Amino acid sequence: MKVKTLLLLLIFNVNVQALNVADQLNNFFQSGSVFVHKSLNKKNNNIEESNGLFERYNDHISIDVFSPYRETYYIYDDEIEIVDIEFSQIRYIPIEDLENNFF
């Protein structure tokens, strides 16, 4: 009986902690977050940096990349919209296409 009670309390504690982390992440992403991403360009053997702004709205997530290329990504429940500002191009990718591919 004590083992069952202890196990039940442990499961409840893990669920409460998971909800707390989810709430913290939601609160963090509610406001605009500036990001800097660095990656190694193996071809040129140098570090490349991109930066932008991540914002979460009620119906989508917006990621604005300011450099090195101006792009905006809108992530919705059913699709991702990619806007290439420099070339005035828009591309739509259905989420189901991403789920069917293995990266």
XYZ file of C-alpha atoms in Angstrom:
103
model
C 0.000 0.000 0.000
C 2.803 2.418 0.895
C 4.558 1.688 -2.396
C 1.405 2.465 -4.369
C 0.901 5.718 -2.467
C 4.525 6.694 -2.950
C 4.338 5.880 -6.662
C 1.127 7.895 -7.027
C 2.700 10.903 -5.281
C 5.790 10.617 -7.463
C 3.710 10.573 -10.660
C 1.679 13.551 -9.429
C 4.867 15.470 -8.605
C 6.333 14.797 -12.070
C 3.109 15.992 -13.730
C 3.052 19.180 -11.642
C 6.699 19.862 -12.511
C 5.996 19.308 -16.229
C 3.096 21.758 -16.119
C 5.273 24.273 -14.304
C 7.993 24.019 -16.973
C 5.401 24.358 -19.755
C 3.964 27.457 -18.071
C 7.429 28.954 -17.702
C 8.201 28.343 -21.384
C 4.873 29.848 -22.432
C 5.519 32.931 -20.304
C 9.035 33.251 -21.703
C 7.866 33.104 -25.312
C 4.851 35.399 -24.804
C 7.080 38.441 -25.049
C 9.444 39.101 -27.919
C 12.778 37.353 -27.550
C 15.853 38.469 -29.459
C 18.079 35.617 -30.592
C 21.591 35.176 -31.951
C 22.503 31.929 -33.702
C 26.107 31.033 -34.486
C 27.144 28.166 -36.730
C 30.340 26.908 -38.292
C 30.596 27.187 -42.061
C 32.776 24.153 -42.786
C 33.375 25.189 -46.380
C 34.891 28.563 -45.437
C 35.932 27.463 -41.940
C 34.433 30.515 -40.265
C 31.678 31.269 -37.783
C 28.492 32.710 -39.280
C 25.997 34.587 -37.160
C 22.334 35.286 -37.689
C 20.071 37.279 -35.405
C 16.450 38.168 -35.154
C 13.303 38.295 -33.078
C 11.041 35.470 -31.891
C 7.444 36.401 -30.995
C 4.507 34.254 -29.998
C 0.921 35.252 -30.737
C -2.398 33.539 -30.003
C -2.639 31.895 -33.422
C 0.981 31.705 -34.626
C 4.674 32.124 -33.927
C 6.670 34.741 -35.812
C 10.430 34.511 -36.342
C 12.026 37.559 -37.958
C 15.608 37.042 -39.127
C 17.405 40.373 -39.554
C 20.819 39.216 -40.687
C 22.547 37.916 -42.674
C 19.395 37.621 -44.818
C 16.009 39.267 -44.201
C 13.471 36.477 -43.763
C 10.323 35.997 -41.739
C 8.807 32.683 -40.709
C 5.194 32.369 -39.571
C 4.392 29.064 -37.904
C 0.704 28.147 -37.750
C -1.012 24.942 -36.624
C -1.307 23.667 -40.189
C 1.468 25.386 -42.165
C 4.690 27.367 -42.141
C 4.888 30.525 -44.203
C 8.391 31.578 -45.266
C 8.790 35.155 -46.489
C 12.055 36.048 -48.224
C 12.013 39.818 -47.960
C 15.047 40.459 -50.163
C 13.642 38.480 -53.109
C 9.948 39.229 -52.430
C 9.071 35.530 -52.363
C 6.614 33.636 -50.174
C 6.598 29.874 -49.706
C 4.060 27.757 -47.826
C 4.881 24.380 -46.310
C 2.028 22.291 -44.889
C 2.871 20.841 -41.480
C 1.771 17.408 -42.682
C 4.589 17.501 -45.260
C 7.085 17.967 -42.443
C 5.571 15.129 -40.445
C 5.900 12.775 -43.424
C 9.601 13.513 -43.895
C 12.403 12.263 -41.718
C 15.165 14.802 -41.158
